[in-house]
Amino acid sequence: LLQASGGGLVQPGGSLRLACKASGFDLEYFSIGWFRQAPGKAREGVSCIEAREGGQYYGDYVKGRFTISRDAAENTVYLQMDHVRPEDTAVYSCAVGRPPFGRWRDAALWPYWGQGTQVTVSS
């Protein structure tokens, strides 16, 4: 089971931290992806952290502003969102899987998803 949390209303330029907590399995052995979907738009990959000591990857639209990290003790992956913009408004969801290298942005390659959490960036 995956549970995403931490969404809410934040002003432009502000920060928010999303959490993706797993229960029933150890997140350490899987890659975790964060995706978002805004109304009327396709789902897009935001970030990915690979299993174990693997790499972290970001979509160009969040690079330098968002940071993904893993807390093994909490069995949770976090997405720290800084300098948020109105265009970051979307439902954010996390997924677990083992996508082929370089293809983390393809949502179809992630078999297990948590429920989404709404992020709204507005003044």
Coordinates of N, CA and C in Angstrom, one line a residue, residues 3-55:
Q3 N 0.7 5.5 0.3 CA -0.1 6.6 0.7 C 0.6 7.9 0.5
A4 N 0.1 8.8 -0.4 CA 0.7 10.1 -0.6 C 0.0 11.1 0.3
S5 N 0.8 12.1 0.8 CA 0.2 13.1 1.7 C 1.1 14.3 1.6
G6 N 0.6 15.4 2.2 CA 1.3 16.6 2.2 C 0.9 17.7 1.3
G7 N -0.1 17.5 0.5 CA -0.6 18.5 -0.4 C -1.3 19.6 0.3
G8 N -1.6 20.7 -0.4 CA -2.3 21.8 0.2 C -2.2 23.0 -0.7
L9 N -2.6 24.1 -0.1 CA -2.5 25.4 -0.8 C -1.2 26.2 -0.3
V10 N -0.5 26.6 -1.3 CA 0.8 27.3 -1.0 C 0.9 28.5 -2.0
Q11 N 1.5 29.6 -1.5 CA 1.7 30.8 -2.3 C 2.8 30.6 -3.3
P12 N 2.8 31.3 -4.4 CA 3.9 31.2 -5.3 C 5.2 31.6 -4.6
G13 N 6.3 30.8 -4.9 CA 7.6 31.1 -4.3 C 7.7 30.3 -3.0
G14 N 6.6 29.7 -2.5 CA 6.7 29.0 -1.2 C 7.2 27.5 -1.4
S15 N 7.0 26.8 -0.3 CA 7.5 25.4 -0.2 C 6.4 24.5 0.3
L16 N 6.6 23.2 -0.1 CA 5.7 22.2 0.4 C 6.5 20.9 0.3
R17 N 6.2 19.9 1.2 CA 6.8 18.7 1.2 C 5.8 17.6 1.1
L18 N 5.9 16.8 0.1 CA 5.0 15.6 -0.1 C 5.7 14.4 0.4
A19 N 4.9 13.5 0.9 CA 5.4 12.2 1.4 C 4.7 11.0 0.8
C20 N 5.4 10.0 0.5 CA 4.9 8.8 -0.1 C 5.3 7.6 0.8
K21 N 4.4 7.2 1.7 CA 4.7 6.2 2.7 C 4.2 4.8 2.2
A22 N 5.1 3.8 2.4 CA 4.7 2.5 2.0 C 4.4 1.6 3.2
S23 N 3.5 0.7 3.1 CA 3.3 -0.3 4.2 C 3.1 -1.6 3.5
G24 N 3.7 -2.6 4.2 CA 3.5 -4.0 3.7 C 4.7 -4.4 2.8
F25 N 5.6 -3.5 2.5 CA 6.8 -3.9 1.7 C 7.9 -2.8 2.0
D26 N 9.1 -3.1 1.6 CA 10.2 -2.3 1.9 C 10.5 -1.4 0.7
L27 N 10.4 -0.1 0.8 CA 10.6 0.8 -0.3 C 12.0 0.8 -0.9
E28 N 12.9 0.4 0.0 CA 14.3 0.5 -0.3 C 14.7 -0.3 -1.6
Y29 N 13.9 -1.4 -1.9 CA 14.2 -2.3 -3.0 C 13.5 -1.9 -4.3
F30 N 12.8 -0.8 -4.3 CA 12.1 -0.4 -5.5 C 12.4 1.1 -5.8
S31 N 12.2 1.4 -7.1 CA 12.2 2.8 -7.5 C 10.8 3.4 -7.2
I32 N 10.9 4.7 -6.9 CA 9.6 5.5 -6.6 C 9.6 6.6 -7.5
G33 N 8.4 6.8 -8.1 CA 8.2 7.9 -9.0 C 7.1 8.8 -8.5
W34 N 7.3 10.1 -8.8 CA 6.3 11.1 -8.5 C 5.8 11.6 -9.8
F35 N 4.5 11.7 -10.0 CA 3.8 12.2 -11.2 C 2.8 13.2 -10.8
R36 N 2.4 14.0 -11.8 CA 1.4 15.0 -11.5 C 0.5 15.1 -12.7
Q37 N -0.8 15.5 -12.4 CA -1.7 15.7 -13.5 C -2.6 16.9 -13.2
A38 N -2.5 17.9 -14.1 CA -3.4 19.1 -13.9 C -4.6 18.9 -14.8
P39 N -5.7 19.6 -14.4 CA -6.9 19.5 -15.2 C -6.8 19.7 -16.7
G40 N -7.2 18.8 -17.5 CA -7.2 19.0 -18.9 C -5.8 18.7 -19.5
K41 N -4.9 18.2 -18.7 CA -3.5 17.9 -19.2 C -3.2 16.5 -18.9
A42 N -2.2 16.0 -19.7 CA -1.7 14.6 -19.5 C -0.9 14.5 -18.3
R43 N -0.8 13.3 -17.7 CA 0.0 13.0 -16.6 C 1.5 13.2 -17.0
E44 N 2.3 13.8 -16.1 CA 3.7 13.9 -16.4 C 4.6 13.5 -15.3
G45 N 5.7 13.0 -15.6 CA 6.7 12.6 -14.6 C 7.4 13.8 -14.0
V46 N 7.4 13.8 -12.6 CA 8.0 14.9 -11.9 C 9.4 14.5 -11.4
S47 N 9.5 13.3 -10.8 CA 10.8 12.9 -10.3 C 10.8 11.4 -10.0
C48 N 12.0 10.9 -9.9 CA 12.2 9.4 -9.7 C 13.4 9.2 -8.8
I49 N 13.3 8.3 -7.8 CA 14.5 7.9 -7.1 C 14.6 6.4 -7.2
E50 N 15.8 6.0 -7.6 CA 16.0 4.5 -7.9 C 16.2 3.8 -6.6
A51 N 16.0 2.4 -6.7 CA 16.2 1.6 -5.5 C 17.6 1.6 -5.0
R52 N 17.7 1.3 -3.7 CA 19.0 1.3 -3.0 C 19.7 2.6 -3.1
E53 N 20.9 2.7 -3.6 CA 21.6 3.9 -3.7 C 21.6 4.4 -5.1
G54 N 20.5 4.2 -5.8 CA 20.4 4.6 -7.2 C 20.3 6.1 -7.3
G55 N 20.2 6.6 -8.5 CA 20.2 8.0 -8.8 C 18.8 8.6 -8.6

